[in-house]
Amino acid sequence: MTPGALAARERVQPPSMTRVIASLHELGLVERTPHPTDGRQIIVTLSDAGTELLADEAQAREVWLTERLENLDSASLATLREAVGILTALVAEDD
């Protein structure tokens, strides 16, 4: 994905995304390759290290959330289910 497309997707200004990409590249988490048809652009992809970090973080978040959800009563879980439906609808409106 190009830096401009990433910026639009994350709703940030392109210069901000460029700085983020540079930092991630320095950390070895993303790779930058020339755009195949536009010499002015680059394509940003996750490196193997970035993919591994993302997977590890996702698993840690899932464990954290599961532990907390297990402690909720049925009324609280029902409220959360309803809230998820509302939030999902709000996000879908933006797409």
PDB file of C-alpha atoms in Angstrom:
ATOM      1  CA  MET A   1       0.000   0.000   0.000  1.00  0.00           C
ATOM      2  CA  THR A   2       1.279   3.493  -0.722  1.00  0.00           C
ATOM      3  CA  PRO A   3       1.948   5.959   2.094  1.00  0.00           C
ATOM      4  CA  GLY A   4      -0.882   8.143   0.760  1.00  0.00           C
ATOM      5  CA  ALA A   5      -3.335   5.249   0.858  1.00  0.00           C
ATOM      6  CA  LEU A   6      -2.220   4.360   4.384  1.00  0.00           C
ATOM      7  CA  ALA A   7      -2.661   7.978   5.480  1.00  0.00           C
ATOM      8  CA  ALA A   8      -6.171   8.088   4.037  1.00  0.00           C
ATOM      9  CA  ARG A   9      -7.091   4.786   5.638  1.00  0.00           C
ATOM     10  CA  GLU A  10      -5.846   5.914   9.048  1.00  0.00           C
ATOM     11  CA  ARG A  11      -7.265   9.417   8.597  1.00  0.00           C
ATOM     12  CA  VAL A  12      -3.957  11.205   9.152  1.00  0.00           C
ATOM     13  CA  GLN A  13      -2.026  13.698   7.065  1.00  0.00           C
ATOM     14  CA  PRO A  14       0.441  12.182   4.555  1.00  0.00           C
ATOM     15  CA  PRO A  15       3.512  13.815   6.177  1.00  0.00           C
ATOM     16  CA  SER A  16       2.547  12.245   9.503  1.00  0.00           C
ATOM     17  CA  MET A  17       2.262   8.818   7.885  1.00  0.00           C
ATOM     18  CA  THR A  18       5.616   9.313   6.164  1.00  0.00           C
ATOM     19  CA  ARG A  19       7.257   9.869   9.570  1.00  0.00           C
ATOM     20  CA  VAL A  20       5.530   6.801  11.031  1.00  0.00           C
ATOM     21  CA  ILE A  21       6.652   4.664   8.089  1.00  0.00           C
ATOM     22  CA  ALA A  22      10.236   5.911   8.464  1.00  0.00           C
ATOM     23  CA  SER A  23      10.236   4.963  12.153  1.00  0.00           C
ATOM     24  CA  LEU A  24       8.749   1.538  11.448  1.00  0.00           C
ATOM     25  CA  HIS A  25      11.316   0.990   8.693  1.00  0.00           C
ATOM     26  CA  GLU A  26      14.168   1.880  11.063  1.00  0.00           C
ATOM     27  CA  LEU A  27      12.805  -0.705  13.501  1.00  0.00           C
ATOM     28  CA  GLY A  28      12.703  -3.317  10.737  1.00  0.00           C
ATOM     29  CA  LEU A  29       8.926  -3.693  10.943  1.00  0.00           C
ATOM     30  CA  VAL A  30       8.080  -2.577   7.395  1.00  0.00           C
ATOM     31  CA  GLU A  31       9.737  -2.772   4.004  1.00  0.00           C
ATOM     32  CA  ARG A  32       9.658  -0.085   1.328  1.00  0.00           C
ATOM     33  CA  THR A  33       9.805  -1.088  -2.328  1.00  0.00           C
ATOM     34  CA  PRO A  34       9.463   0.972  -5.499  1.00  0.00           C
ATOM     35  CA  HIS A  35       5.952   1.255  -6.933  1.00  0.00           C
ATOM     36  CA  PRO A  36       5.750  -0.941 -10.062  1.00  0.00           C
ATOM     37  CA  THR A  37       4.148   1.736 -12.278  1.00  0.00           C
ATOM     38  CA  ASP A  38       4.741   5.080 -10.532  1.00  0.00           C
ATOM     39  CA  GLY A  39       8.379   5.928  -9.962  1.00  0.00           C
ATOM     40  CA  ARG A  40       7.413   8.698  -7.531  1.00  0.00           C
ATOM     41  CA  GLN A  41       5.722   6.285  -5.137  1.00  0.00           C
ATOM     42  CA  ILE A  42       6.750   3.456  -2.847  1.00  0.00           C
ATOM     43  CA  ILE A  43       4.851   0.438  -1.615  1.00  0.00           C
ATOM     44  CA  VAL A  44       4.946  -0.278   2.113  1.00  0.00           C
ATOM     45  CA  THR A  45       4.562  -3.850   3.362  1.00  0.00           C
ATOM     46  CA  LEU A  46       5.047  -5.563   6.691  1.00  0.00           C
ATOM     47  CA  SER A  47       8.391  -7.266   7.117  1.00  0.00           C
ATOM     48  CA  ASP A  48       8.607 -10.731   8.645  1.00  0.00           C
ATOM     49  CA  ALA A  49       9.448  -9.073  11.976  1.00  0.00           C
ATOM     50  CA  GLY A  50       6.442  -6.753  11.614  1.00  0.00           C
ATOM     51  CA  THR A  51       4.134  -9.655  10.841  1.00  0.00           C
ATOM     52  CA  GLU A  52       5.432 -11.577  13.857  1.00  0.00           C
ATOM     53  CA  LEU A  53       5.048  -8.568  16.163  1.00  0.00           C
ATOM     54  CA  LEU A  54       1.514  -7.945  14.921  1.00  0.00           C
ATOM     55  CA  ALA A  55       0.547 -11.582  15.526  1.00  0.00           C
ATOM     56  CA  ASP A  56       2.092 -11.555  19.010  1.00  0.00           C
ATOM     57  CA  GLU A  57       0.294  -8.327  19.941  1.00  0.00           C
ATOM     58  CA  ALA A  58      -3.037  -9.608  18.623  1.00  0.00           C
ATOM     59  CA  GLN A  59      -2.697 -12.789  20.674  1.00  0.00           C
ATOM     60  CA  ALA A  60      -1.774 -10.824  23.811  1.00  0.00           C
ATOM     61  CA  ARG A  61      -4.804  -8.548  23.366  1.00  0.00           C
ATOM     62  CA  GLU A  62      -7.083 -11.550  22.866  1.00  0.00           C
ATOM     63  CA  VAL A  63      -5.820 -13.220  26.042  1.00  0.00           C
ATOM     64  CA  TRP A  64      -6.195  -9.951  27.996  1.00  0.00           C
ATOM     65  CA  LEU A  65      -9.753  -9.391  26.794  1.00  0.00           C
ATOM     66  CA  THR A  66     -10.821 -13.014  27.297  1.00  0.00           C
ATOM     67  CA  GLU A  67      -9.619 -12.947  30.899  1.00  0.00           C
ATOM     68  CA  ARG A  68     -11.637  -9.828  31.610  1.00  0.00           C
ATOM     69  CA  LEU A  69     -14.781 -10.986  29.820  1.00  0.00           C
ATOM     70  CA  GLU A  70     -14.800 -14.187  31.864  1.00  0.00           C
ATOM     71  CA  ASN A  71     -15.336 -12.090  35.001  1.00  0.00           C
ATOM     72  CA  LEU A  72     -18.446 -10.270  33.743  1.00  0.00           C
ATOM     73  CA  ASP A  73     -21.982 -11.190  34.705  1.00  0.00           C
ATOM     74  CA  SER A  74     -24.593 -12.059  32.074  1.00  0.00           C
ATOM     75  CA  ALA A  75     -26.198  -8.591  32.156  1.00  0.00           C
ATOM     76  CA  SER A  76     -22.865  -6.911  31.459  1.00  0.00           C
ATOM     77  CA  LEU A  77     -22.137  -9.344  28.629  1.00  0.00           C
ATOM     78  CA  ALA A  78     -25.557  -8.602  27.105  1.00  0.00           C
ATOM     79  CA  THR A  79     -24.840  -4.871  27.287  1.00  0.00           C
ATOM     80  CA  LEU A  80     -21.503  -5.383  25.561  1.00  0.00           C
ATOM     81  CA  ARG A  81     -23.120  -7.458  22.798  1.00  0.00           C
ATOM     82  CA  GLU A  82     -25.588  -4.653  22.165  1.00  0.00           C
ATOM     83  CA  ALA A  83     -22.811  -2.061  22.165  1.00  0.00           C
ATOM     84  CA  VAL A  84     -20.793  -4.100  19.668  1.00  0.00           C
ATOM     85  CA  GLY A  85     -23.751  -4.091  17.292  1.00  0.00           C
ATOM     86  CA  ILE A  86     -24.078  -0.321  17.579  1.00  0.00           C
ATOM     87  CA  LEU A  87     -20.348   0.257  17.086  1.00  0.00           C
ATOM     88  CA  THR A  88     -20.287  -2.096  14.097  1.00  0.00           C
ATOM     89  CA  ALA A  89     -23.107  -0.120  12.483  1.00  0.00           C
ATOM     90  CA  LEU A  90     -21.282   3.164  13.102  1.00  0.00           C
ATOM     91  CA  VAL A  91     -18.101   1.864  11.506  1.00  0.00           C
ATOM     92  CA  ALA A  92     -20.031   0.506   8.512  1.00  0.00           C
ATOM     93  CA  GLU A  93     -21.482   3.983   7.901  1.00  0.00           C
ATOM     94  CA  ASP A  94     -17.964   5.318   7.302  1.00  0.00           C
ATOM     95  CA  ASP A  95     -17.030   2.658   4.757  1.00  0.00           C
TER      96      ASP A  95
END
